[in-house]
Tab-separated table of C-alpha atoms in Angstrom:
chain	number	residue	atom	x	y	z
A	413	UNK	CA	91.999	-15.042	100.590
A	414	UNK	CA	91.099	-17.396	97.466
A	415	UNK	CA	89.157	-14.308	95.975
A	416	UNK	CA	91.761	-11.523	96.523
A	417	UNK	CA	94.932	-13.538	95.799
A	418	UNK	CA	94.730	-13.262	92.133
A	419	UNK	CA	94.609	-9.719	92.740
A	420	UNK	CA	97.687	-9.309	94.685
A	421	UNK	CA	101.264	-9.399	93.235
A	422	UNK	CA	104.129	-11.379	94.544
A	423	UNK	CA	106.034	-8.818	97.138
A	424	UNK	CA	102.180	-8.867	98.788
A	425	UNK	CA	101.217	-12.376	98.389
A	426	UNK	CA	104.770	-12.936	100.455
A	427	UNK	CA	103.781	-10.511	103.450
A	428	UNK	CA	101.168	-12.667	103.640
A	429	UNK	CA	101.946	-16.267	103.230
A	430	UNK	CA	105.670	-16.308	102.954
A	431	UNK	CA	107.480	-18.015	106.098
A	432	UNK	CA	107.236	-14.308	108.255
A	433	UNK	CA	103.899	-13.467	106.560
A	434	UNK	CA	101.472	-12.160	108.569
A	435	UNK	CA	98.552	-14.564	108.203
A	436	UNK	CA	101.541	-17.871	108.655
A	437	UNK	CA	102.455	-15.975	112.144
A	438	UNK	CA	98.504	-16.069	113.102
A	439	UNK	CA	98.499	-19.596	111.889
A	440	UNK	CA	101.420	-20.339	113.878
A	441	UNK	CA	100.870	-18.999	116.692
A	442	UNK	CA	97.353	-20.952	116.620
A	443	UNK	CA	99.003	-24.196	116.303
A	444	UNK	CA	101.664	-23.461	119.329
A	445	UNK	CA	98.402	-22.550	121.222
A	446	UNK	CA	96.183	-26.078	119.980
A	447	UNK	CA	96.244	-28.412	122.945
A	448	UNK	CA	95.909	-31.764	121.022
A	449	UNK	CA	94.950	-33.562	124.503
A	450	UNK	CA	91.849	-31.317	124.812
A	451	UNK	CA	90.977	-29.402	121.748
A	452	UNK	CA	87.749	-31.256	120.365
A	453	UNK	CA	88.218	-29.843	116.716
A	454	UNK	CA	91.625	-31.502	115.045
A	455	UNK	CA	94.249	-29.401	113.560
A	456	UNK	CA	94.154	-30.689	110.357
A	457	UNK	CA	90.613	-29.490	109.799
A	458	UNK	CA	91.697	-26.038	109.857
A	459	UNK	CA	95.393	-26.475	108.867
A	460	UNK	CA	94.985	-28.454	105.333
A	461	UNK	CA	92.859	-25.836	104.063
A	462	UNK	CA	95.263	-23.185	103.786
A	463	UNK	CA	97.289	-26.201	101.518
A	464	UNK	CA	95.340	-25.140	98.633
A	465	UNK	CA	97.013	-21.448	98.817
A	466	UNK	CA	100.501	-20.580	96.651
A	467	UNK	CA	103.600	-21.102	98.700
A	468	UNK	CA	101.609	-22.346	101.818
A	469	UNK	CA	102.650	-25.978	100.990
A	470	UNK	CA	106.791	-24.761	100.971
A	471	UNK	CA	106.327	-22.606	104.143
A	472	UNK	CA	104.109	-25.247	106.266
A	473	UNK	CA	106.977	-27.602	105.904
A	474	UNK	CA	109.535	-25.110	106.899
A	475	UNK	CA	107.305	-23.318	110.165
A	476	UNK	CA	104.128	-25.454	111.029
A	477	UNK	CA	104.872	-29.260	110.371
A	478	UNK	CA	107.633	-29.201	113.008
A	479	UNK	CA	105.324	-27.690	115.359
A	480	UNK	CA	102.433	-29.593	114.942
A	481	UNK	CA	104.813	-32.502	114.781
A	482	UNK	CA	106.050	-31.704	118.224
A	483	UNK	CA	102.117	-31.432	119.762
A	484	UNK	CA	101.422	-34.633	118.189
A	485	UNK	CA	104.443	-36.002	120.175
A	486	UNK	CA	102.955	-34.553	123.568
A	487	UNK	CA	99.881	-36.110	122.861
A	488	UNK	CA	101.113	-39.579	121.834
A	489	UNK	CA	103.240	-39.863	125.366
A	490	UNK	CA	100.773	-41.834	127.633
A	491	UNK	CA	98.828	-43.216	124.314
A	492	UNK	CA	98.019	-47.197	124.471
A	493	UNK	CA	97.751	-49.304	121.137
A	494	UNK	CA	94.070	-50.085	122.663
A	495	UNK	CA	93.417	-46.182	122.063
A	496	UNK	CA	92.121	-46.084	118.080
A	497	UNK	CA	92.373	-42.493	118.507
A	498	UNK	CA	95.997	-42.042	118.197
A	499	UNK	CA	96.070	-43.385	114.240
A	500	UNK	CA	92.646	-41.523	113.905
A	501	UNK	CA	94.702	-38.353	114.745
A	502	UNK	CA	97.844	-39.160	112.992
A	503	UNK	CA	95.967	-40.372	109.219
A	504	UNK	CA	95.609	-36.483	108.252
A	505	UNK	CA	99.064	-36.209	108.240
A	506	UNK	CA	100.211	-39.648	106.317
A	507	UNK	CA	100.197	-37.883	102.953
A	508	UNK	CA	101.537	-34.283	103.772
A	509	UNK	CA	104.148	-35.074	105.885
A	510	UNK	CA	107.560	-36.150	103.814
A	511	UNK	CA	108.644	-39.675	104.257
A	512	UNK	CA	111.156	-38.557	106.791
A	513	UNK	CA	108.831	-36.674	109.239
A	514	UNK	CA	106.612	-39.243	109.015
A	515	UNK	CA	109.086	-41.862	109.709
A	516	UNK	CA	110.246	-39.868	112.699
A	517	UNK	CA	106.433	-39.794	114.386
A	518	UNK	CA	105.851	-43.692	113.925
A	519	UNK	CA	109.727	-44.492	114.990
A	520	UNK	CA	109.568	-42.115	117.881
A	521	UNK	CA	106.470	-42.527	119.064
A	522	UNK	CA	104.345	-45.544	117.936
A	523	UNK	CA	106.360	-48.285	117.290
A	524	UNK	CA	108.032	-48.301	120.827
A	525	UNK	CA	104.031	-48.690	122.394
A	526	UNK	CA	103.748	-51.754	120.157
A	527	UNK	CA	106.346	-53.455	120.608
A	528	UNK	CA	105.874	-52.841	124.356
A	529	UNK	CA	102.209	-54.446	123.555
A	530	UNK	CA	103.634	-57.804	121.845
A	531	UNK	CA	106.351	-57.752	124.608
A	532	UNK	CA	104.196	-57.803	127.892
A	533	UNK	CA	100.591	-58.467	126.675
A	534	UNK	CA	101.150	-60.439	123.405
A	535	UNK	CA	100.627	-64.426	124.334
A	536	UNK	CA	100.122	-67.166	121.784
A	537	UNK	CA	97.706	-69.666	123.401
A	538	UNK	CA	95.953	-71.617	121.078
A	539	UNK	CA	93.555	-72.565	123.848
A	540	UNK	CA	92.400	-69.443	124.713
A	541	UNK	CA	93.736	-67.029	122.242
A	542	UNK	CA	93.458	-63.357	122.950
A	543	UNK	CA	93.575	-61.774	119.195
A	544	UNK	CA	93.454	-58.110	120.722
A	545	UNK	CA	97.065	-57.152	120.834
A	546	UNK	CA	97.578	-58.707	117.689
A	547	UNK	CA	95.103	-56.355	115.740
A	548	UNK	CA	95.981	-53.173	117.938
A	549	UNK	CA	99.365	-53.654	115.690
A	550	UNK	CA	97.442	-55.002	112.326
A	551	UNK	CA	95.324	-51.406	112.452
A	552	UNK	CA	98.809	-49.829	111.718
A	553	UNK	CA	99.750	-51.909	108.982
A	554	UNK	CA	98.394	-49.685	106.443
A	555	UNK	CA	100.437	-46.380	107.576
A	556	UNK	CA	103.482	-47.954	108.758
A	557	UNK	CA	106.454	-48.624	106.353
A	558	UNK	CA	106.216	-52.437	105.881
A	559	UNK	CA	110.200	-52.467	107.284
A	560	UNK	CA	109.220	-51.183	110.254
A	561	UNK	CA	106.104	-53.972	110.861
A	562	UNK	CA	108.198	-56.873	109.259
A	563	UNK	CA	110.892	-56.112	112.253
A	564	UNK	CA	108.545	-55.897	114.641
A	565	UNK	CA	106.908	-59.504	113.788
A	566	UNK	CA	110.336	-61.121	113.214
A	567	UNK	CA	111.145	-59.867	116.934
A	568	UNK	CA	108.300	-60.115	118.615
A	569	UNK	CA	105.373	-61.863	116.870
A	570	UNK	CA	107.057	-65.246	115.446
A	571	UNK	CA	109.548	-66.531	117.515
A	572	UNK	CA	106.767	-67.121	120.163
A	573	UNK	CA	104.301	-68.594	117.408
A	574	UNK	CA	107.020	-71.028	116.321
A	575	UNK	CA	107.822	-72.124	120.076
A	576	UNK	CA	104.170	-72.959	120.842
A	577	UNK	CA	104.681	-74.888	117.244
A	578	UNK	CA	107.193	-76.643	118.279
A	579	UNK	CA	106.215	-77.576	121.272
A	580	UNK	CA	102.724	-78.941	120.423
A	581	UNK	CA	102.632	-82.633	121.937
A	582	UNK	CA	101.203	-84.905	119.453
A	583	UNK	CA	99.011	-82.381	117.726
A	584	UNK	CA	96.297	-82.690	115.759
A	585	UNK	CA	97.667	-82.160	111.918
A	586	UNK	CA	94.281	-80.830	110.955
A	587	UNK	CA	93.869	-78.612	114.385
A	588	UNK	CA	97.532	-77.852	113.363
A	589	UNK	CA	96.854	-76.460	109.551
A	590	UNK	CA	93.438	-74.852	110.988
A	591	UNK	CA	95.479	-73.076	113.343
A	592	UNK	CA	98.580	-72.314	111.169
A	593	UNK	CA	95.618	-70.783	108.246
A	594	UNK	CA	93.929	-68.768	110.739
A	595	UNK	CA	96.617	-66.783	111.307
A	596	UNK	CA	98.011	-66.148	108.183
A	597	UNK	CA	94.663	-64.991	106.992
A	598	UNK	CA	95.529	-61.698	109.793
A	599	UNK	CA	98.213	-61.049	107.631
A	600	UNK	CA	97.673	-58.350	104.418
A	601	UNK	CA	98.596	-59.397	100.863
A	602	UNK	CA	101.587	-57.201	101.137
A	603	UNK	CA	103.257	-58.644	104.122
A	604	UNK	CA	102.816	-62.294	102.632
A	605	UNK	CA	104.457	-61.545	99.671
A	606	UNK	CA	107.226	-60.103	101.543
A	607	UNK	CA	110.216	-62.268	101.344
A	608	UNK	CA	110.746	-62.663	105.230
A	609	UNK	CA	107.811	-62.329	105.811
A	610	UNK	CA	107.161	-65.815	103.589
A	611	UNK	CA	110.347	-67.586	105.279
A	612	UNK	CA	108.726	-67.518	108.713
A	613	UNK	CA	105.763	-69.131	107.418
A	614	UNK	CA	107.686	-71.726	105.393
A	615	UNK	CA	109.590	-72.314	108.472
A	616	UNK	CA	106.703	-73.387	110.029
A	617	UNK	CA	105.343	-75.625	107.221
A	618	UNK	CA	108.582	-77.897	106.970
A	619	UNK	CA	108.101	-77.332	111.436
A	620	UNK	CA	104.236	-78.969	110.703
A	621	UNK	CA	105.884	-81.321	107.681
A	622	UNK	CA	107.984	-82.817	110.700
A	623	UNK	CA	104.661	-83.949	112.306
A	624	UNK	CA	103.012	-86.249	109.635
């Protein structure tokens, strides 16, 4: 197709890739017929190709995002944060799909499972500290609009680190800073510099200030 399309002039370049062409059709039809649960080979690794093509970009948008937006949705419906292989799936997409479509897979279908995770599985013990649920949501941090993680830790992350803060009985100040370093050293560059973000954690130094 690379070859011949230079040969071919506009009326026949759209009767083949132009949203009814006949090679989008096959391609469509392929994708309604990819079973993301099963299929070993991704859909990306044969979809982005065609990208490369004139007017594929425009007509993918219009005809095969929203369906392979819809499989992806299917196959994200029993998915656990535990299971890397949902944002291993969902990384080919982060830079074709438009902010809005994009938006619409992580609000629809991943950050429900994680807040579900902090809600029921999430517990800050500084005893005996299971870190897993907490980096089952820091793997996302780097394909998730930072709104959409800074609500998540303001709802479900901090008010449970500054209750077992506040109700430390006679702590250690040392174990105390130790503890309070160790977890903002989880936290990205760009999520400390984000003004909420940086009030939780200075709500917790004048908290730790109180001790001294």
């Amino acid at each position: 197709i690379q070859i011949w399309i230079n040969y071919l002039n506009d009326a026949a370049i759209r009767e083949l890739l132009g949203e009814n062409g006949t090679i989008v059709n096959m391609i469509y039809r392929a994708v309604c017929d990819w079973n993301p649960r099963t299929d070993t080979i991704t859909v990306d690794s044969w979809l982005h190709p065609w990208l490369r093509l004139p007017l594929m970009f425009e007509t993918f948008k219009q005809k095969i995002f929203p369906q392979v937006s819809n499989k992806l949705t299917i196959a994200l419906e029993y998915w656990h944060p535990s299971d890397d292989s949902a944002k291993i799936v969902l990384l080919p997409w982060h830079n074709i799909f438009d902010h809005e479509s994009w938006n619409e897979i992580i609000v629809r279908n991943i950050l429900p499972k994680l807040q579900l995770c902090l809600v029921n599985e999430f517990i800050v013990n500084p005893l005996d500290q299971n870190i897993d649920p907490f980096n089952w949501l820091s793997s996302w941090f780097d394909i998730i609009p930072i709104s959409f993680i800074v609500i998540l830790l303001e709802n479900y992350f901090f008010p449970q680190w500054i209750k077992v803060l506040q109700l430390s009985n006679s702590p250690n100040f040392d174990e105390i800073c130790d503890w309070y370093q160790s977890w903002k050293s989880l936290f990205p560059e760009i999520l400390i510099h984000n003004y909420r973000i940086r009030q939780q954690f200075n709500n917790a130094l004048k908290l730790m200030e109180s001790f001294v």
